[in-house]
mmCIF file of C-alpha atoms in Angstrom:
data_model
loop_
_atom_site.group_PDB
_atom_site.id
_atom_site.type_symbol
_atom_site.label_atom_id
_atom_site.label_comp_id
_atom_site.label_asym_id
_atom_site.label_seq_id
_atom_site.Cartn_x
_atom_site.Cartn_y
_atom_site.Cartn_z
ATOM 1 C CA UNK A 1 -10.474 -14.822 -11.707
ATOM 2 C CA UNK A 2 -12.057 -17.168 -9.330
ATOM 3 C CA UNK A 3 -12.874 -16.364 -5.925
ATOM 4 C CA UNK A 4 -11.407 -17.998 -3.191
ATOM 5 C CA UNK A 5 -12.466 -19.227 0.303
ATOM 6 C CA UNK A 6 -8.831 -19.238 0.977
ATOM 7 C CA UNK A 7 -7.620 -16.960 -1.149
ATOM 8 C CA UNK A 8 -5.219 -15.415 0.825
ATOM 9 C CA UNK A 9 -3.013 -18.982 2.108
ATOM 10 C CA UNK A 10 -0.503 -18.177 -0.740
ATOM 11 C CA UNK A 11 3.064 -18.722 1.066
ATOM 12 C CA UNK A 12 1.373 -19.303 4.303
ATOM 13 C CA UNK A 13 3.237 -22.411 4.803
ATOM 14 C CA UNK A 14 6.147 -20.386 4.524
ATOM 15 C CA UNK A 15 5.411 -17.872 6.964
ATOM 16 C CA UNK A 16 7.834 -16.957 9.413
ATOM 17 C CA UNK A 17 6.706 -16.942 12.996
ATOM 18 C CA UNK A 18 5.134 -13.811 14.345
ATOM 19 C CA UNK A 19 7.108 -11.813 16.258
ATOM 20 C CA UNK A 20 5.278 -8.590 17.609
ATOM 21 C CA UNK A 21 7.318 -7.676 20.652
ATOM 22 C CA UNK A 22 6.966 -4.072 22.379
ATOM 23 C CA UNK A 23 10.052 -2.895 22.759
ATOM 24 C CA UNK A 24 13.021 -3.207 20.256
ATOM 25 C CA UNK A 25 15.816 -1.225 19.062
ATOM 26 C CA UNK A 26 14.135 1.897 17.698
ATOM 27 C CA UNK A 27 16.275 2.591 14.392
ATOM 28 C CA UNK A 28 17.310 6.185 13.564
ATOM 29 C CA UNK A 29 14.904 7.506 10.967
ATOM 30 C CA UNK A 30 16.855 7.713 7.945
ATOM 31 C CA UNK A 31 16.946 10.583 5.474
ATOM 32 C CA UNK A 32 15.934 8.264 2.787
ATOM 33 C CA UNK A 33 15.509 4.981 3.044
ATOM 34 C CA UNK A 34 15.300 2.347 -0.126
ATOM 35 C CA UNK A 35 16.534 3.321 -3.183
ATOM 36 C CA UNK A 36 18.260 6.652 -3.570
ATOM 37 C CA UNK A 37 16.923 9.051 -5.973
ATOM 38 C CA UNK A 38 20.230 8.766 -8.316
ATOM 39 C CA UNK A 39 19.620 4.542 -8.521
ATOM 40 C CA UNK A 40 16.216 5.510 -9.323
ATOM 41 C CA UNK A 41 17.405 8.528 -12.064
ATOM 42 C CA UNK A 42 19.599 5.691 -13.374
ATOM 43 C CA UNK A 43 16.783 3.369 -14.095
ATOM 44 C CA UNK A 44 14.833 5.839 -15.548
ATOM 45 C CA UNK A 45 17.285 6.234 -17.672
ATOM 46 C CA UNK A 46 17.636 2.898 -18.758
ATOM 47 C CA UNK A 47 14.156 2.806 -19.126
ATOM 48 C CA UNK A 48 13.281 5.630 -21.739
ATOM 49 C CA UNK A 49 16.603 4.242 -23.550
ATOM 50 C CA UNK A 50 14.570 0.988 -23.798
ATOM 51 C CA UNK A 51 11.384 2.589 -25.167
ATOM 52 C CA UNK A 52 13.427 4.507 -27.531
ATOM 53 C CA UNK A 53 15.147 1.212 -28.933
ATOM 54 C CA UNK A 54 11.867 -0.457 -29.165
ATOM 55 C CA UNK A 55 10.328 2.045 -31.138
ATOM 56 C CA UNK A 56 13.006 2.035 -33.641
ATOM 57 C CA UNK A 57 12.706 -1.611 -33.934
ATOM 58 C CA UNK A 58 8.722 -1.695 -34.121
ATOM 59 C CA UNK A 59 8.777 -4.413 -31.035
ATOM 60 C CA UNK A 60 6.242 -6.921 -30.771
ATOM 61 C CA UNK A 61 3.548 -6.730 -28.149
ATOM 62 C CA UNK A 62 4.214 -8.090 -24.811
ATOM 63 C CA UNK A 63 1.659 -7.409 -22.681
ATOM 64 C CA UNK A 64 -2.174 -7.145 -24.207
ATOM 65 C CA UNK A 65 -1.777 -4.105 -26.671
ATOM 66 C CA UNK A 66 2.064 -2.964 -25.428
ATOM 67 C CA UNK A 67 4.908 -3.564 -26.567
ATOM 68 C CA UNK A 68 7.898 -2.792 -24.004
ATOM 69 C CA UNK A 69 8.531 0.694 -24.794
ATOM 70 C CA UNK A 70 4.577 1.351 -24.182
ATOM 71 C CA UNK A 71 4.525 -0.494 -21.331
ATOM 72 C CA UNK A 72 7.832 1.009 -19.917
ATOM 73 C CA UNK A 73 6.575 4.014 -20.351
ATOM 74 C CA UNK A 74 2.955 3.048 -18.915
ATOM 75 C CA UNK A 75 5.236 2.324 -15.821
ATOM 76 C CA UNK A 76 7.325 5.226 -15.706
ATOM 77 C CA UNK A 77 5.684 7.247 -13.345
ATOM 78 C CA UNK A 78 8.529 9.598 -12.433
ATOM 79 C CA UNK A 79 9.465 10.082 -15.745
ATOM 80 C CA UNK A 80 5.733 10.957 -16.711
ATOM 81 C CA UNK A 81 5.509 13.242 -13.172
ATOM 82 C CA UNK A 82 9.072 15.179 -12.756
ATOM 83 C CA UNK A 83 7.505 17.009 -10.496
ATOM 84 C CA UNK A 84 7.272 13.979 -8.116
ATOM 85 C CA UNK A 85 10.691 14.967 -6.233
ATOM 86 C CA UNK A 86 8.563 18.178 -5.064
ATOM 87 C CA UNK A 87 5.857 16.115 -3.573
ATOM 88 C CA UNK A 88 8.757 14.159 -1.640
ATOM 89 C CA UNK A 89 10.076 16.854 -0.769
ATOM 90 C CA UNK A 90 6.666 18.757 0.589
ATOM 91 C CA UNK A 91 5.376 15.583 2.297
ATOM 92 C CA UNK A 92 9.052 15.209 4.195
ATOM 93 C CA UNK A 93 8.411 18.494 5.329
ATOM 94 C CA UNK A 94 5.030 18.585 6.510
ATOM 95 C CA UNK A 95 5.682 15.323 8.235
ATOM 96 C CA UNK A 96 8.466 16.415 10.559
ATOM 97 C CA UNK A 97 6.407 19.061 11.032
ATOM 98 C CA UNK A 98 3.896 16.804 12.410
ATOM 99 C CA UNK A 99 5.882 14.653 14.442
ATOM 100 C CA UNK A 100 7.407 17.469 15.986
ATOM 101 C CA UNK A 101 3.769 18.797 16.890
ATOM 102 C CA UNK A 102 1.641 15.817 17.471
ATOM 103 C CA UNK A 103 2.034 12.777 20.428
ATOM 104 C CA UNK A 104 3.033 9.741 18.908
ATOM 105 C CA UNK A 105 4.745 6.504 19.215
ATOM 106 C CA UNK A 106 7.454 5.887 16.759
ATOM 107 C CA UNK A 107 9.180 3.303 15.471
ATOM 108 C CA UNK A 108 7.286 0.355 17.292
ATOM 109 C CA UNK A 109 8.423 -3.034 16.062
ATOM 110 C CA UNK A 110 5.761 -5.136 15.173
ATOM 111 C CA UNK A 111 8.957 -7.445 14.314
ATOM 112 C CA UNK A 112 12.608 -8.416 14.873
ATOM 113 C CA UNK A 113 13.401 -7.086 11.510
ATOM 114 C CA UNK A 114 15.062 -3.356 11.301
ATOM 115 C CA UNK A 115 12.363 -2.291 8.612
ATOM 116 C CA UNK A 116 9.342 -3.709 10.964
ATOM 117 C CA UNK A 117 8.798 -1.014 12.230
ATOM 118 C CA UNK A 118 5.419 1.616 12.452
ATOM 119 C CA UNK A 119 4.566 4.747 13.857
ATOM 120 C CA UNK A 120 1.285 5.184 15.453
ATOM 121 C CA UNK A 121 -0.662 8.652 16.345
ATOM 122 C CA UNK A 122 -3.110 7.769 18.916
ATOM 123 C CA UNK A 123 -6.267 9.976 20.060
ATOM 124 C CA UNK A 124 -5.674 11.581 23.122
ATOM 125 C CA UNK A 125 -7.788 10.458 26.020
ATOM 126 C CA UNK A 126 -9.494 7.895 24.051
ATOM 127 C CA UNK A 127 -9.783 4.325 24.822
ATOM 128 C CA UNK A 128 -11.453 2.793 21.906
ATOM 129 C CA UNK A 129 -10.331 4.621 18.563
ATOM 130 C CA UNK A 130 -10.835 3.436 15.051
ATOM 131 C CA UNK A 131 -7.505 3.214 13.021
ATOM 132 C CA UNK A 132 -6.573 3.956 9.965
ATOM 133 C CA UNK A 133 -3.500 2.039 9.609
ATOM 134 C CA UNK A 134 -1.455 3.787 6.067
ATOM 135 C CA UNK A 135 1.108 1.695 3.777
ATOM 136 C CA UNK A 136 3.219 4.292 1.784
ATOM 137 C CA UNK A 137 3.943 3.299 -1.705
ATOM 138 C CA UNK A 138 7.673 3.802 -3.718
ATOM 139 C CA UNK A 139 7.055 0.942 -6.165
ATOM 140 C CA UNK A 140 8.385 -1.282 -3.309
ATOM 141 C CA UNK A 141 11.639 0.159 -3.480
ATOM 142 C CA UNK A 142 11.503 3.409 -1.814
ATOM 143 C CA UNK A 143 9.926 5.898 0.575
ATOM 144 C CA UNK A 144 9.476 5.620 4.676
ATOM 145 C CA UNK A 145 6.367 5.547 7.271
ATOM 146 C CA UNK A 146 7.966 8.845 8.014
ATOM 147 C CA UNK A 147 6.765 10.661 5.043
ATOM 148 C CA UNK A 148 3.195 10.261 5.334
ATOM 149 C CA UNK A 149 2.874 11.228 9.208
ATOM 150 C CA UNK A 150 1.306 14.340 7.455
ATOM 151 C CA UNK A 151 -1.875 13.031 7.071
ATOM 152 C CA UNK A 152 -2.732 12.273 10.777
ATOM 153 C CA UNK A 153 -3.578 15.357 11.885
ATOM 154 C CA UNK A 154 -7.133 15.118 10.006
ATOM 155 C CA UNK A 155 -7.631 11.461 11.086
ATOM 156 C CA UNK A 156 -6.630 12.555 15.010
ATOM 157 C CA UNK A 157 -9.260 15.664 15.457
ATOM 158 C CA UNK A 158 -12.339 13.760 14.575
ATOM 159 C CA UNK A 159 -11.172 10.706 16.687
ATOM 160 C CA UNK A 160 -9.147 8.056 14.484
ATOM 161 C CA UNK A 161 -5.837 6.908 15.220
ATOM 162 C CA UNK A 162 -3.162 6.532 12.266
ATOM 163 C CA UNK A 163 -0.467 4.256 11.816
ATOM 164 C CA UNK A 164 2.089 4.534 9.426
ATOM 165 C CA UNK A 165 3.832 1.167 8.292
ATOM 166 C CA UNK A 166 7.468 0.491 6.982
ATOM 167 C CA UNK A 167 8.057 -2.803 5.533
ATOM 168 C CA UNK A 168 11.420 -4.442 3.329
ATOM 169 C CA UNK A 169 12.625 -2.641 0.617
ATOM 170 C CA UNK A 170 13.399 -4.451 -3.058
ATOM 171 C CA UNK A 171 16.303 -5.558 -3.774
ATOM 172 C CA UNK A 172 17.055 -6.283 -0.287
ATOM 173 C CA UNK A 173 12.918 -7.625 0.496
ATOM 174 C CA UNK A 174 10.877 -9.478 -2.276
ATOM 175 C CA UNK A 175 7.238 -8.426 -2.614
ATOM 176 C CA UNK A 176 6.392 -11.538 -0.723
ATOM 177 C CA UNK A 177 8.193 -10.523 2.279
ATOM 178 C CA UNK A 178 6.603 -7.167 2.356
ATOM 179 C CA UNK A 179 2.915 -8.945 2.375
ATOM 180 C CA UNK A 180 3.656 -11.151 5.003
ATOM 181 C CA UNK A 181 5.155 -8.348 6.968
ATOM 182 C CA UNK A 182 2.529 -6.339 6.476
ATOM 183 C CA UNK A 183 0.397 -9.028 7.798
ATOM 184 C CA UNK A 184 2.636 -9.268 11.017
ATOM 185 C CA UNK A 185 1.976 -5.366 11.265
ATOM 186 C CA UNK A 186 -1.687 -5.507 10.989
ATOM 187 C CA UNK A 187 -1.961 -8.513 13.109
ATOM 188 C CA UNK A 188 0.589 -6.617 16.009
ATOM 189 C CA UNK A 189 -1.880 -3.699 15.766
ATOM 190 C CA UNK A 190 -4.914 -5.519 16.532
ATOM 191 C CA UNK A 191 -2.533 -7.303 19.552
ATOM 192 C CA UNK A 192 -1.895 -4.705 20.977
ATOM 193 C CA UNK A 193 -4.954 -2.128 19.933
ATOM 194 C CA UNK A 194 -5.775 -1.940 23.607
ATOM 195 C CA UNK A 195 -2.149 -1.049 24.784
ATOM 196 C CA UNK A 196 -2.837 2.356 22.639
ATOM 197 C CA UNK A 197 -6.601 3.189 22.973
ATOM 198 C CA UNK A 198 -7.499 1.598 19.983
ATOM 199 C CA UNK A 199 -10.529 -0.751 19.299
ATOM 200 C CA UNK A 200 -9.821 -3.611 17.868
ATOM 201 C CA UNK A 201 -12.721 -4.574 15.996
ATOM 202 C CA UNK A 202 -12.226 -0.986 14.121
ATOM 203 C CA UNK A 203 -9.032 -1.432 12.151
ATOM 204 C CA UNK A 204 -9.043 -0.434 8.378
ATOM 205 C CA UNK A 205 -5.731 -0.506 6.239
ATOM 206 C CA UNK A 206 -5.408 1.892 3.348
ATOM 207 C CA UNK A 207 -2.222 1.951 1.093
ATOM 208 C CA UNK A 208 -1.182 4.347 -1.914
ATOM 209 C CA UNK A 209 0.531 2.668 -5.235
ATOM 210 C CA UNK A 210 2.939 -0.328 -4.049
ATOM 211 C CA UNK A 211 1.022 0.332 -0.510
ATOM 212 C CA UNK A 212 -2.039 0.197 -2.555
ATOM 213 C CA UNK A 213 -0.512 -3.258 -3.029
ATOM 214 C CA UNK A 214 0.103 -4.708 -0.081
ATOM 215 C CA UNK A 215 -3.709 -3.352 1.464
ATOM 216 C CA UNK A 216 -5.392 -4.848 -0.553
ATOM 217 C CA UNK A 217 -3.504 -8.191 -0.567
ATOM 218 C CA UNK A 218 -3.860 -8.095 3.157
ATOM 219 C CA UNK A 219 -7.532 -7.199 3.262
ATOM 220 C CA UNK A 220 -7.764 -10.724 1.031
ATOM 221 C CA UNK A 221 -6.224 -12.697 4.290
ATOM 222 C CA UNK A 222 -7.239 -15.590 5.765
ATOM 223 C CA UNK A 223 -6.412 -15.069 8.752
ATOM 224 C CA UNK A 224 -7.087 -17.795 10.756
ATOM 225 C CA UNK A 225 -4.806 -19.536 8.571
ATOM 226 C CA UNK A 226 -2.107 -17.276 8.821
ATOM 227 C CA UNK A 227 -2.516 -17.218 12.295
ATOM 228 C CA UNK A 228 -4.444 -19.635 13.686
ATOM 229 C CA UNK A 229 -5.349 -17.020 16.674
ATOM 230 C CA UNK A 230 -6.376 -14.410 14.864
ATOM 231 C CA UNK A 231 -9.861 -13.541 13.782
ATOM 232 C CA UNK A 232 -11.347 -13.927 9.949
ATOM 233 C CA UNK A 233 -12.631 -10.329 10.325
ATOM 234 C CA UNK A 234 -9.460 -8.671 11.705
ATOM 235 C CA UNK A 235 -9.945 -5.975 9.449
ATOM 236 C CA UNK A 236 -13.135 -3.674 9.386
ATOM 237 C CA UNK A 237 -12.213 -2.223 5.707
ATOM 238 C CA UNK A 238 -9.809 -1.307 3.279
ATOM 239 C CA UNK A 239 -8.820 1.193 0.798
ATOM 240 C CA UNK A 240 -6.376 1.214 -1.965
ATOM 241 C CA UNK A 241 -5.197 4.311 -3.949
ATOM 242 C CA UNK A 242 -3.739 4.172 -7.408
ATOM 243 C CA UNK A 243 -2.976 1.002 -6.338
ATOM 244 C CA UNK A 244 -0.989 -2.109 -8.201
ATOM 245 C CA UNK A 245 -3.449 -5.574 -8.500
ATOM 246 C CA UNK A 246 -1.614 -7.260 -11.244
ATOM 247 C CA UNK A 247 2.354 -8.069 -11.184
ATOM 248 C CA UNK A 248 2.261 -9.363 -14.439
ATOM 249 C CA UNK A 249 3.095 -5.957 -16.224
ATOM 250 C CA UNK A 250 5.558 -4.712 -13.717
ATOM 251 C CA UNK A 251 7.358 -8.548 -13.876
ATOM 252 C CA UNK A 252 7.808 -7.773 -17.646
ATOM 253 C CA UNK A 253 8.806 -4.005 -17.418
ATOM 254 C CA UNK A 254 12.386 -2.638 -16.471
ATOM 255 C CA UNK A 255 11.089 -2.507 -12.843
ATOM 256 C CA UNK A 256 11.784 -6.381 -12.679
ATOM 257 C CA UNK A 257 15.943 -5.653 -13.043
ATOM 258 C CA UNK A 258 15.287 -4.937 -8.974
ATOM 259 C CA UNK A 259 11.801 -6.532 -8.494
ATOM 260 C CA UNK A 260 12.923 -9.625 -9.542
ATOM 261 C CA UNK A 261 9.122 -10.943 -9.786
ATOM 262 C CA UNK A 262 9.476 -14.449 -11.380
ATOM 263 C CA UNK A 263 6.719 -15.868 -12.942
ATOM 264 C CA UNK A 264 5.229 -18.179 -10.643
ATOM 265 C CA UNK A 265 4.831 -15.213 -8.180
ATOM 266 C CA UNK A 266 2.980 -13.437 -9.942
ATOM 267 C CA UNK A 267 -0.863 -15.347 -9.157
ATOM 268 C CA UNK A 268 0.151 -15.492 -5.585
ATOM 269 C CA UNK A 269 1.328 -11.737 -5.324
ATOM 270 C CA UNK A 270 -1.277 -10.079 -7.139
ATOM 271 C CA UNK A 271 -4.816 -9.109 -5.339
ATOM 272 C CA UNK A 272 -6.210 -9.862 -9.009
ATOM 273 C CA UNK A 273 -5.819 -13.473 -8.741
ATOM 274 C CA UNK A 274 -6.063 -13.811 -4.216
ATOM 275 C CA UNK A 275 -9.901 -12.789 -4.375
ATOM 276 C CA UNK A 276 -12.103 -13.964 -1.035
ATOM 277 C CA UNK A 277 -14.730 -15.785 -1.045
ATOM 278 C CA UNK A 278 -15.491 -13.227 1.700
ATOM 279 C CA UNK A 279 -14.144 -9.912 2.891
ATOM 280 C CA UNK A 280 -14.646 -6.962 4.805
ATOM 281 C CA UNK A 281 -15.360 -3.447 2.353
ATOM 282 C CA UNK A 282 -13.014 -2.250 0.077
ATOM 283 C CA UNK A 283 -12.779 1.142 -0.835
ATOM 284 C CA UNK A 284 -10.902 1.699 -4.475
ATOM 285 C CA UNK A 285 -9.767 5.229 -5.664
ATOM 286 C CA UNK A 286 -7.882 6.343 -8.859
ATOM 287 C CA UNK A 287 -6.778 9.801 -9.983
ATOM 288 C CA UNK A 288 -8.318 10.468 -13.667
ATOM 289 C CA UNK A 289 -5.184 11.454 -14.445
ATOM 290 C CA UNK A 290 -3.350 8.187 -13.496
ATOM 291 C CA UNK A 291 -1.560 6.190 -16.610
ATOM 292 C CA UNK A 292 -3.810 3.810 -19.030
ATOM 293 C CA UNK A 293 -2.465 0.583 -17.013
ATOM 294 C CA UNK A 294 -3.070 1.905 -13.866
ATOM 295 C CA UNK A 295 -6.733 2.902 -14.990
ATOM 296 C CA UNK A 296 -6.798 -0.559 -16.502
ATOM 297 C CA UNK A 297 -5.964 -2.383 -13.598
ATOM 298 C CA UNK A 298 -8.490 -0.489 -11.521
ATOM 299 C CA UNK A 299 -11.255 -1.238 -13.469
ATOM 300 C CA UNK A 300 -10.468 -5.098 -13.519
ATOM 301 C CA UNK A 301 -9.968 -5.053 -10.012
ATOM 302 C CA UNK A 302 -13.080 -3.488 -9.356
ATOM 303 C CA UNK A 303 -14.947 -5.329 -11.894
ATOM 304 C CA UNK A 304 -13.497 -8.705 -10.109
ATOM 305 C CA UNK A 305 -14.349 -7.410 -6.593
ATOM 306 C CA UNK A 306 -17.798 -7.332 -6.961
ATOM 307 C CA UNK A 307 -18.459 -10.147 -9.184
ATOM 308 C CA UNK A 308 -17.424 -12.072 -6.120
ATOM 309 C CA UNK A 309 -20.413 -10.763 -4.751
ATOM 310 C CA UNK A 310 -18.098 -8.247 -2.244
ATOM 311 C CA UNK A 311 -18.668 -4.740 -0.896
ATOM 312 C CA UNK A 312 -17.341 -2.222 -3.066
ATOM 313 C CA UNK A 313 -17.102 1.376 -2.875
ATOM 314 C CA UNK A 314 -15.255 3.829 -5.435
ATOM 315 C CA UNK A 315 -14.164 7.691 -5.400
ATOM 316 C CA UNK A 316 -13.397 9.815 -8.718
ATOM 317 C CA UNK A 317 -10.910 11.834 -8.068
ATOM 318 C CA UNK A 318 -10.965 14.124 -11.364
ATOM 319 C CA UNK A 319 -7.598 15.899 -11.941
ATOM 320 C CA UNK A 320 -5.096 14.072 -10.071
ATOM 321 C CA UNK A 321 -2.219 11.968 -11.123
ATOM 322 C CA UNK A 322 -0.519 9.511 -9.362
ATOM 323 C CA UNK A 323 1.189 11.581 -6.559
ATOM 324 C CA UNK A 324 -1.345 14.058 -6.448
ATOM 325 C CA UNK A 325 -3.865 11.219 -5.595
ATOM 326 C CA UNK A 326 -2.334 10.521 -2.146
ATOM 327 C CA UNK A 327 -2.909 13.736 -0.663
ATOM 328 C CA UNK A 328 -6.669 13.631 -0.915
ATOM 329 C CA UNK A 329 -6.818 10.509 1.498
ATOM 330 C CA UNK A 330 -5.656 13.844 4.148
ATOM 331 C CA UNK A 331 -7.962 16.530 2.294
ATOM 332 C CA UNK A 332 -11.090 17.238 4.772
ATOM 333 C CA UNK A 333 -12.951 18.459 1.317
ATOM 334 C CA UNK A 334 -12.077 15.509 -0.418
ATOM 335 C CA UNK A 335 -15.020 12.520 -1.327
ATOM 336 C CA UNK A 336 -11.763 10.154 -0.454
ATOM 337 C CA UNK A 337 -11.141 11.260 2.989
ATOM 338 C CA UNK A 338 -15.175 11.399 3.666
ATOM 339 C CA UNK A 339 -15.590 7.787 2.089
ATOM 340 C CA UNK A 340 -12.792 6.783 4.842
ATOM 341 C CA UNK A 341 -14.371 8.025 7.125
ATOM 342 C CA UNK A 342 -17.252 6.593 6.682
ATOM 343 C CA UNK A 343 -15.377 2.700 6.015
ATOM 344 C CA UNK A 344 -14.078 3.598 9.425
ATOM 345 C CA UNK A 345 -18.081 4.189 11.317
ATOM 346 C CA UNK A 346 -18.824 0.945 9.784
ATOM 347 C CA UNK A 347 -20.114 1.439 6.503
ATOM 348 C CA UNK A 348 -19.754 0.676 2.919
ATOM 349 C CA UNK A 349 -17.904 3.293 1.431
#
C-alpha cells in the first residue's frame, strides 16, 4: 500500500458543500436509532444459516484463507458476543445518566442533515480545552452519539472536552457519506472551537469499530483539499479502537445485503489503501480477545502506518473483546485512556 501525499482526495470532487450552521432543528433523541435490534437478529440469522450451508458444501475460499462461512462468522460479532445487548443496554444507561448530570450542548448541527448532528461536553470555565471528539461504532448501521456520553465525565475532570458524533446510517447513508460527514463534523468543531472554550490546534478524533473507521479515514485528510480553508494539521491525533481498515472482507460478507460496498469503493473507503504521505499521531488499540480478522487487520494497518514513516503508538488491551474494548477509552486505570491522554498534551502515544 503506497503512501499518499493526497491520500485522502478520494470523492473530494464530490463533496457536498459545507454546511456548519449553529443553530438548527435539534431532533428528538431517539430510543434507537439505525437498525433495530430485530433487523439486526434477522441478519444474524441469515448469516449463521449461510455458514452452516457453506460448511456442508466445503465452499471455496473467498477471502485469503476463508471461505464465507469463516468469514461470516469472523464478522459476526453479535453472534460471537450475545452479551453485546447488555453493554447497550449499560452504556444507554450510564449515558442519560450523564447528560442528566453534566453541562452540555446537544444535538449541534454541524450540517443541514437530521443525522449531523453532535453533542459536545465542554470544560467549565475553560477557554482553551483539548477535545477528544468520539465516533461510536454499530457496523455503520446502528447506535447514537447518545450512547457514549458516558465516557465524558473522565475526559471533563482533568480538562478535555468530548464530543460525541452521529453521522448517516446504512441503508439509508453509504460509508462514503458517513466519511465526508464526519469530515464536515471535525471541520465544524475546529470552526467553531472558540465558540465552546476549545483550542483549536488541540483536536484529536478517536472512534470504536465502524467509528474506528471513519477516525482513522479522517485523520488521513487532506484537508486543504477538502476544504480549501482549512488547515493540513486540523487534527492533533487520532485513535482507533477495534477498528475496520479494510472493506474488502465486509463487501464480501452478509453485511454487504445493507452495506452495499461495491467494489470500486472499496480502495477509496478503506484507511488501508488512503495512507498520508504525512499525518498527525495515530494511536491503534485492539482487545486480545477481538476476532482473527479484526486482529488481522490491525496488524496490517499498523504495519502500513509506520512503513510510511508515520507516528505510531499501540495499547494491548489483554482480555477484552470487541465491546468490552470501548469502555477502556473511559477507564482512568486503563494504558488506553492514559495513551489518550497523552495524544491529547501533544505527544506520541
Amino acid at each position: 500500500m503506497p503512501c499518499h501525499g493526497a491520500a485522502a482526495r478520494s470523492g473530494a470532487s464530490s463533496v457536498p458543500p459545507l454546511q456548519a450552521t449553529d443553530k438548527g432543528a435539534r431532533a428528538k433523541r431517539p430510543a434507537f436509532r439505525g437498525r433495530n435490534e430485530e433487523e439486526v437478529r434477522q441478519d444474524k440469522g441469515e448469516g449463521l444459516r449461510a455458514m452452516a450451508n457453506a460448511e456442508a458444501g466445503g465452499a471455496a475460499r473467498i477471502f485469503r484463507d476463508y471461505d464465507q462461512a469463516t468469514l461470516d462468522r469472523e464478522l459476526n460479532l453479535r453472534a460471537r458476543w450475545p452479551e453485546h445487548v447488555d453493554y447497550f443496554a449499560r452504556w444507554a444507561r450510564d449515558s442519560a445518566a450523564v447528560r442528566g448530570d453534566l453541562p452540555g450542548r446537544l444535538d449541534l448541527a454541524y450540517g443541514a442533515g437530521p443525522a449531523e448532528v453532535l453533542d459536545l461536553f465542554p470544560v467549565d470555565g475553560a477557554s482553551a480545552a483539548p477535545l477528544l471528539a468520539f465516533i461510536h461504532g454499530g457496523y455503520w448501521q446502528s447506535l447514537d452519539k447518545g450512547d457514549f456520553s458516558y465516557l465524558a465525565p473522565a475526559f471533563g475532570e482533568v480538562g478535555i472536552a468530548f464530543a460525541s458524533l452521529n453521522y448517516g446510517l446504512a441503508p439509508d447513508a453509504r460509508i462514503g457519506t458517513m466519511i465526508n460527514q464526519v469530515r464536515r463534523a471535525l471541520a465544524w468543531l475546529y470552526r467553531h472551537a472558540g465558540d465552546h472554550g476549545v483550542d483549536a490546534r488541540r483536536i484529536v478524533v478517536a472512534g470504536h469499530s465502524a467509528g474506528g473507521h471513519l477516525a482513522a479515514m479522517a485523520l488521513s485528510t487532506d484537508w486543504p483539499a477538502f476544504d480549501a480553508a482549512l488547515p493540513g494539521d486540523l487534527l492533533a491525533g487520532g485513535c482507533s479502537i477495534s477498528g475496520v481498515y479494510d472493506l474488502e472482507p465486509l463487501r464480501l460478507s452478509y453485511h454487504n445485503k445493507i452495506l452495499q460496498i461495491a467494489p470500486e469503493d472499496v480502495a477509496p473507503w478503506s484507511p488501508l489503501h488512503r495512507l498520508p504521505a504525512r499525518a498527525a499521531p495515530l494511536l491503534l488499540a485492539v482487545g486480545s480477545e477481538e476476532t482473527r480478522e479484526f486482529l488481522r487487520q490491525h496488524a496490517e494497518y499498523a504495519a502500513a502506518w509506520e512503513a510510511c514513516g508515520l507516528p505510531l503508538g499501540e495499547v494491548d488491551m489483554p482480555g477484552l473483546q470487541h465491546f468490552s474494548a470501548v469502555d477502556a477509552l473511559g477507564d482512568r486505570d486503563h494504558g488506553l485512556y492514559a495513551a489518550v491522554r497523552r495524544l491529547l498534551a501533544g505527544g506520541v502515544a
